[in-house]
CSV table of C-alpha atoms in Angstrom, one decimal:
chain,number,residue,atom,x,y,z
A,299,MET,CA,79.4,38.8,88.4
A,300,TYR,CA,75.9,38.5,87.4
A,301,ARG,CA,73.9,35.9,89.1
A,302,TYR,CA,70.4,34.3,88.2
A,303,GLN,CA,67.4,32.9,90.1
A,304,THR,CA,65.5,29.9,89.2
A,305,LEU,CA,62.5,30.9,87.9
A,306,GLN,CA,59.2,29.4,87.3
A,307,TYR,CA,58.7,28.4,83.8
A,308,PRO,CA,55.5,29.4,81.9
A,309,VAL,CA,53.7,26.7,80.4
A,310,GLU,CA,53.5,28.7,76.7
A,311,PHE,CA,53.1,32.4,75.5
A,312,GLU,CA,51.5,33.9,72.8
A,313,PRO,CA,53.2,37.2,70.7
A,314,LEU,CA,51.1,40.2,70.9
A,315,ALA,CA,48.4,40.3,67.8
A,316,SER,CA,49.1,43.8,66.6
A,317,ALA,CA,50.8,46.9,67.3
A,318,SER,CA,48.1,48.7,68.8
A,319,ARG,CA,49.1,48.4,72.4
A,320,TRP,CA,52.4,50.6,73.0
A,321,MET,CA,52.9,52.4,76.3
A,322,SER,CA,55.8,54.2,78.2
A,323,MET,CA,56.4,54.5,81.7
A,324,ARG,CA,59.3,55.8,83.9
A,325,GLY,CA,60.5,54.2,87.0
A,326,SER,CA,62.5,51.6,88.4
A,327,ARG,CA,63.5,48.4,86.1
A,328,PRO,CA,60.7,46.0,86.0
A,329,ALA,CA,61.4,42.6,87.8
A,330,ALA,CA,60.8,40.5,84.9
A,331,LEU,CA,63.3,42.7,82.6
A,332,GLN,CA,65.9,42.3,85.5
A,333,ALA,CA,65.6,38.9,85.8
A,334,PHE,CA,66.3,38.6,81.8
A,335,ILE,CA,69.4,41.0,82.2
A,336,SER,CA,71.2,39.0,85.0
A,337,ALA,CA,70.5,35.5,83.4
A,338,ALA,CA,71.7,36.9,79.9
A,339,GLY,CA,74.5,38.3,81.7
A,340,ASN,CA,75.7,34.7,83.2
A,341,LEU,CA,75.5,33.3,79.9
A,342,PHE,CA,77.6,36.0,78.0
A,343,LEU,CA,80.3,36.6,80.8
A,344,ALA,CA,81.0,32.7,81.7
A,345,ASP,CA,84.4,31.7,82.1
A,346,ASP,CA,84.6,29.7,79.0
A,347,VAL,CA,83.3,32.5,76.7
A,348,PRO,CA,86.1,33.6,74.0
A,349,THR,CA,87.9,36.5,75.1
A,350,MET,CA,86.8,39.2,72.6
A,351,ALA,CA,83.1,38.3,73.0
A,352,ARG,CA,83.4,38.4,76.8
A,353,TYR,CA,85.1,41.6,76.6
A,354,ILE,CA,82.5,43.6,74.6
A,355,ALA,CA,79.7,41.8,76.4
A,356,GLY,CA,81.4,42.7,80.0
A,357,LYS,CA,81.2,46.6,78.7
A,358,VAL,CA,77.7,46.2,77.8
A,359,PHE,CA,76.4,44.4,81.1
A,360,HIS,CA,78.5,47.1,83.0
A,361,ASP,CA,76.8,49.7,81.5
A,362,ILE,CA,73.3,47.9,81.7
A,363,SER,CA,73.7,47.5,85.6
A,364,ARG,CA,73.1,51.3,85.9
A,365,ALA,CA,69.2,51.1,85.2
A,366,SER,CA,67.7,53.4,82.6
A,367,SER,CA,64.5,55.2,84.0
A,368,HIS,CA,62.3,54.8,80.5
A,369,TYR,CA,60.6,51.7,79.7
A,370,CYS,CA,58.1,50.7,77.0
A,371,SER,CA,55.9,48.0,76.3
A,372,GLY,CA,53.9,47.0,73.5
A,373,GLY,CA,54.5,44.7,70.4
A,374,ILE,CA,54.4,44.1,66.5
A,375,GLU,CA,53.7,40.7,65.4
A,376,LEU,CA,55.8,39.5,62.4
A,377,PRO,CA,55.4,35.9,60.9
A,378,ALA,CA,58.9,34.5,62.3
A,379,VAL,CA,57.5,35.3,65.7
A,380,SER,CA,55.2,32.3,65.4
A,381,HIS,CA,58.5,30.0,65.6
A,382,LEU,CA,59.8,31.7,69.0
A,383,SER,CA,57.8,29.4,71.3
A,384,LEU,CA,59.2,26.3,69.9
A,385,ALA,CA,62.9,28.1,70.1
A,386,VAL,CA,62.4,29.2,73.6
A,387,GLY,CA,61.2,25.8,74.7
A,388,ARG,CA,64.2,23.8,73.3
A,389,ALA,CA,66.4,26.2,74.7
A,390,ARG,CA,64.5,25.6,78.0
A,391,GLU,CA,65.1,21.9,77.8
A,392,GLN,CA,69.1,22.6,77.4
A,393,GLY,CA,69.1,23.2,81.3
A,394,GLY,CA,71.5,25.6,83.2
A,395,LYS,CA,72.3,28.9,81.9
A,396,ILE,CA,70.5,28.4,78.9
A,397,ALA,CA,67.2,27.2,80.7
A,398,ALA,CA,67.4,30.3,82.8
A,399,VAL,CA,67.6,32.7,79.9
A,400,ALA,CA,64.8,30.7,78.1
A,401,ALA,CA,62.8,31.2,81.3
A,402,ALA,CA,63.3,34.8,81.8
A,403,MET,CA,62.8,35.4,78.1
A,404,GLU,CA,59.3,33.9,78.4
A,405,ALA,CA,58.3,36.7,80.9
A,406,ILE,CA,59.2,39.7,78.6
A,407,VAL,CA,58.4,38.1,75.2
A,408,PRO,CA,54.6,40.0,75.3
A,409,GLY,CA,56.4,43.4,75.4
A,410,LEU,CA,58.9,43.0,72.6
A,411,ARG,CA,58.4,45.2,69.5
A,412,TRP,CA,59.7,43.4,66.5
A,413,TYR,CA,61.2,44.7,63.4
A,414,GLN,CA,63.0,43.1,60.2
A,415,SER,CA,65.9,44.0,58.4
A,416,ASN,CA,66.3,44.4,54.7
A,417,THR,CA,67.4,41.6,52.3
A,418,GLY,CA,71.0,41.4,50.9
A,419,PRO,CA,73.4,39.1,49.2
A,420,PHE,CA,72.9,35.4,49.4
A,421,ALA,CA,69.7,35.5,51.7
A,422,SER,CA,67.4,32.7,51.3
A,423,VAL,CA,64.1,33.2,49.3
A,424,ASN,CA,62.1,33.3,52.6
A,425,PHE,CA,64.2,36.0,54.3
A,426,LEU,CA,61.7,38.4,54.7
A,427,ASP,CA,59.0,36.5,56.5
A,428,GLY,CA,61.6,34.3,58.0
A,429,HIS,CA,63.6,36.7,60.5
A,430,ALA,CA,62.4,39.1,62.9
A,431,HIS,CA,64.6,41.0,65.6
A,432,ALA,CA,63.8,42.8,68.7
A,433,TYR,CA,65.7,45.4,70.9
A,434,ILE,CA,65.4,44.3,74.8
A,435,VAL,CA,67.7,47.3,75.7
A,436,GLY,CA,68.1,49.8,73.1
A,437,PRO,CA,66.0,51.8,70.7
A,438,ASP,CA,62.4,50.9,70.8
A,439,GLY,CA,63.2,48.4,73.7
A,440,LEU,CA,61.8,47.4,76.9
A,441,GLU,CA,64.4,49.7,78.3
A,442,GLN,CA,65.0,52.9,76.3
A,443,ARG,CA,68.7,53.1,75.8
A,444,ASP,CA,70.6,54.9,72.9
A,445,CYS,CA,74.3,53.6,73.2
A,446,ILE,CA,73.9,49.9,74.6
A,447,HIS,CA,72.2,47.5,72.6
A,448,LEU,CA,70.8,44.2,73.9
A,449,GLY,CA,68.6,42.3,71.6
A,450,VAL,CA,67.3,39.2,70.0
A,451,THR,CA,67.0,37.6,66.8
A,452,ILE,CA,64.6,34.7,65.5
A,453,LEU,CA,65.1,32.8,62.3
A,454,ALA,CA,62.6,30.4,60.8
A,455,PRO,CA,63.5,26.9,59.7
A,456,PHE,CA,65.8,27.2,56.4
A,457,THR,CA,66.5,30.7,56.9
A,458,ARG,CA,69.7,31.9,55.6
A,459,TYR,CA,70.4,35.6,57.1
A,460,PRO,CA,72.2,37.7,54.1
A,461,ASP,CA,75.6,38.8,54.3
A,462,HIS,CA,76.2,42.0,56.1
A,463,ARG,CA,78.8,44.2,57.5
A,464,ARG,CA,78.5,44.9,61.5
A,465,ARG,CA,78.9,48.7,62.3
A,466,TYR,CA,79.9,48.0,66.0
A,467,PRO,CA,81.5,45.0,67.4
A,468,ALA,CA,79.2,42.7,68.9
A,469,ALA,CA,78.9,39.7,70.9
A,470,PHE,CA,76.4,36.7,70.2
A,471,ALA,CA,74.9,34.0,72.2
A,472,ALA,CA,73.3,31.2,70.3
A,473,LEU,CA,70.2,29.7,72.0
A,474,SER,CA,69.9,27.0,69.6
A,475,HIS,CA,71.8,25.2,67.1
A,476,MET,CA,72.9,27.6,64.2
A,477,GLU,CA,75.7,28.0,61.6
A,478,VAL,CA,77.9,31.3,61.2
A,479,ARG,CA,80.1,32.5,58.6
A,480,VAL,CA,82.3,35.6,59.7
A,481,ASP,CA,84.2,37.4,56.7
A,482,GLU,CA,85.4,34.6,54.3
A,483,SER,CA,85.8,32.0,56.7
A,484,ALA,CA,84.1,28.5,56.6
A,485,TRP,CA,80.6,28.2,58.1
A,486,MET,CA,81.2,27.1,61.7
A,487,PRO,CA,78.5,25.3,63.5
A,488,HIS,CA,77.3,26.8,66.7
A,489,ARG,CA,75.1,24.8,69.5
A,490,ALA,CA,73.2,26.1,72.0
A,491,GLY,CA,75.0,28.1,74.8
A,492,GLY,CA,77.8,28.9,72.3
A,493,VAL,CA,79.2,32.5,72.2
A,494,PHE,CA,81.0,34.3,69.5
A,495,PHE,CA,82.2,37.7,68.3
A,496,ALA,CA,82.2,39.6,65.2
A,497,GLU,CA,84.5,42.9,64.7
A,498,GLY,CA,83.1,46.2,63.7
A,499,GLY,CA,83.2,46.3,59.8
A,500,SER,CA,83.6,42.5,59.7
A,501,GLY,CA,81.1,40.6,57.3
A,502,LEU,CA,78.5,38.2,59.2
A,503,ALA,CA,76.0,35.6,58.1
A,504,LEU,CA,73.5,33.0,59.7
A,505,ARG,CA,72.0,30.2,58.7
A,506,CYS,CA,69.7,27.4,60.2
A,507,THR,CA,68.0,24.0,58.7
A,508,SER,CA,65.1,22.0,60.1
A,509,GLY,CA,64.8,24.0,63.4
A,510,PRO,CA,64.2,27.6,64.2
A,511,ALA,CA,67.4,29.6,65.4
A,512,LEU,CA,67.4,32.1,68.3
A,513,VAL,CA,70.3,34.1,69.2
A,514,LEU,CA,70.9,37.1,71.7
A,515,TRP,CA,73.3,40.0,70.6
A,516,CYS,CA,74.8,43.1,72.5
A,517,GLU,CA,76.7,45.9,71.3
A,518,ARG,CA,77.7,49.3,72.6
A,519,ALA,CA,76.6,51.6,69.8
A,520,SER,CA,79.6,54.0,70.4
A,521,GLY,CA,81.7,51.0,69.6
A,522,ARG,CA,84.1,51.7,72.5
């Protein structure tokens, strides 16, 4: 069972201003990263999480429990990251497991390397500047791993993520209110703390309204 400790909440953080700072190191897992992984594990593996999401997350966090020895720190600022402080602050106000994840995230945000996806069907007109992803564990993540992915996505207000096909089964944990559509189903609202699942090959779309959306995701790149 993953446990978290109560953390001292930082008042505010600022995204890095450029991509010029990028370094790698070898050694033991940094304490701030371990605190985030433990808090995220508590959220993904809670007793009330749907079975398939908990099954996928259980495999991911089992693998993550064996730390890598290669860590990176650095950052690339993208327009959507300007909404991250508000989204994390609102998640922190939720209390419990969500607040623990938000507090732990604040400590690692300055080291995240953000990237964007290509646009696609039904994307909102603001999509390119309205979204950003970062691996926390995975390729170019704080912890370098090839087959294990733990990441975060931020959507600016009134952004719709395009319809896309998931390559691998994945579990998602909403840290804010958002709406989710899987395949041809109706849009389903998910509030902060909601965990959901998308099968490999299934269609997925996300959207938010007046507030930014923040979601964690995890998957095994092998798909098993």
